Short mmCIF file of C-alpha atoms in Angstrom, two decimals:
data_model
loop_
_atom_site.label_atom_id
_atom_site.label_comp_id
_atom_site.label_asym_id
_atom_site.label_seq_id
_atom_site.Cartn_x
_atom_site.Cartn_y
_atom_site.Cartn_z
CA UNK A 260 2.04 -7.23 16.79
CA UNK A 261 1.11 -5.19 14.05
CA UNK A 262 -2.23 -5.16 14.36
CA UNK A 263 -2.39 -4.67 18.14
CA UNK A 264 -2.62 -0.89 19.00
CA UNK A 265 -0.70 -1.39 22.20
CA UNK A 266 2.45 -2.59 20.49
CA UNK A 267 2.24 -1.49 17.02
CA UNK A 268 3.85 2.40 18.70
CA UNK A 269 7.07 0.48 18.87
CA UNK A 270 7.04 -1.85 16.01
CA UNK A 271 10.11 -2.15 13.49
CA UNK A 272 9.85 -3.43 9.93
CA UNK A 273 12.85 -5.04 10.09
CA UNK A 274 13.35 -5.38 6.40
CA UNK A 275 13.19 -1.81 6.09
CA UNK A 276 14.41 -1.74 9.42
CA UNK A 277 12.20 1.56 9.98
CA UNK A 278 9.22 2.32 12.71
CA UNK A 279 6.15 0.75 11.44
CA UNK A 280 4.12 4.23 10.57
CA UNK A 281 7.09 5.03 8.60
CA UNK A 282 7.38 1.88 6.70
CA UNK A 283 3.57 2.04 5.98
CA UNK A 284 4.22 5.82 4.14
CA UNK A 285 7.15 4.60 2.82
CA UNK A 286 5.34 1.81 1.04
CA UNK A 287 2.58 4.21 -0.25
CA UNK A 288 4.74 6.45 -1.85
CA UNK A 289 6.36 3.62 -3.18
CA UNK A 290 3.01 2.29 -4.59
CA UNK A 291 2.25 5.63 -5.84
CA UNK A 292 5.06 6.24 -7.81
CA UNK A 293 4.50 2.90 -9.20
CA UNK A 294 1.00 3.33 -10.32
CA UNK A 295 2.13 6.84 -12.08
CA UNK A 296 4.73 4.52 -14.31
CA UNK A 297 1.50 2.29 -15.44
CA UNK A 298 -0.31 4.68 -15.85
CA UNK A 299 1.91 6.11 -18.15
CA UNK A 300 2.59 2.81 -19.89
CA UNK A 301 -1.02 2.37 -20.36
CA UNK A 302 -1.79 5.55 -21.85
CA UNK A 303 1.39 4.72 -24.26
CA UNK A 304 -0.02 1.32 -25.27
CA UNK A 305 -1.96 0.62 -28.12
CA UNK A 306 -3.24 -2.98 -28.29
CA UNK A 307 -6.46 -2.97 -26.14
CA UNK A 308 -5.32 -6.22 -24.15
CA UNK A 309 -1.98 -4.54 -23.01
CA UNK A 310 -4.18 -1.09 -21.64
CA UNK A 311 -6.72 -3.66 -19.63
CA UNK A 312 -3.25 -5.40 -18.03
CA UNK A 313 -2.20 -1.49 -17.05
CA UNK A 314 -5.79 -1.04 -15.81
CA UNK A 315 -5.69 -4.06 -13.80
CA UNK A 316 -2.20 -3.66 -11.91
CA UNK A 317 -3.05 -0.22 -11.49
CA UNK A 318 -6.07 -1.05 -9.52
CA UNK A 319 -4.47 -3.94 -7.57
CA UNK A 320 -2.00 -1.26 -6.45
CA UNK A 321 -4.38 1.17 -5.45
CA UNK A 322 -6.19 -1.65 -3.53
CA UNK A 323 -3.05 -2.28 -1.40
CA UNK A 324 -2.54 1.10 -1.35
CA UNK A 325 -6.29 1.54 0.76
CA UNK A 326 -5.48 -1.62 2.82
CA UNK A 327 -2.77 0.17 4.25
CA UNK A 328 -4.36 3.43 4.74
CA UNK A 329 -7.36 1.37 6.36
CA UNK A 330 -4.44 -0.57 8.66
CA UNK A 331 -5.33 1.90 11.77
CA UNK A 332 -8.86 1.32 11.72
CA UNK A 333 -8.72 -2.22 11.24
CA UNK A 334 -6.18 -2.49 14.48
CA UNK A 335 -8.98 -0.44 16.19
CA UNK A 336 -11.65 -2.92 15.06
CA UNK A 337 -10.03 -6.06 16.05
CA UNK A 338 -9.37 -4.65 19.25
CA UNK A 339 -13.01 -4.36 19.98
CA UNK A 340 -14.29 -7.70 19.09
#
C-alpha cells in the first residue's frame, strides 16, 4: 500500500494513527533529534570504543533517515518495472 503511488495519498499509519506523509516527517524529526543527542554523547565520551559506538548509531540513523526521504522515488521506481 505504501509503496503504491495510487494508494499511498490516503494511507494511515495506524500506530501513529496519522496520514502517511505526515508520519514519514514525523519520524525524521524524530530521527533527527535523536542523532543530535549522540552526537552530543559522542563528543562527551572519552574512551575511543564508546565515540566509534556514537559514530556508528549515528550513521545507522542517518541511513534510515535517507531511506525515508528516498521512499517517493522508490514508489515511483517500482511502479515502472
Amino acid at each position: 500500500e505504501v509503496l503504491d503511488p495510487e494508494q499511498n495519498i490516503t494511507f494511515r499509519d495506524h500506530y501513529l494513527d496519522l496520514p502517511f506523509a505526515e508520519a514519514k516527517l514525523r519520524c525524521r524529526e524524530d530521527l533527527r533529534e535523536i542523532i543530535e543527542e549522540l552526537e552530543r554523547k559522542r563528543d562527551a565520551a572519552t574512551d575511543a570504543k564508546d565515540k566509534e559506538l556514537y559514530q556508528n548509531l549515528i550513521d545507522e540513523n542517518k541511513n534510515i533517515i535517507n531511506i525515508l526521504e528516498n521512499l517517493k522515488e522508490l514508489s515511483y521506481l517500482l511502479t515502472i518495472f
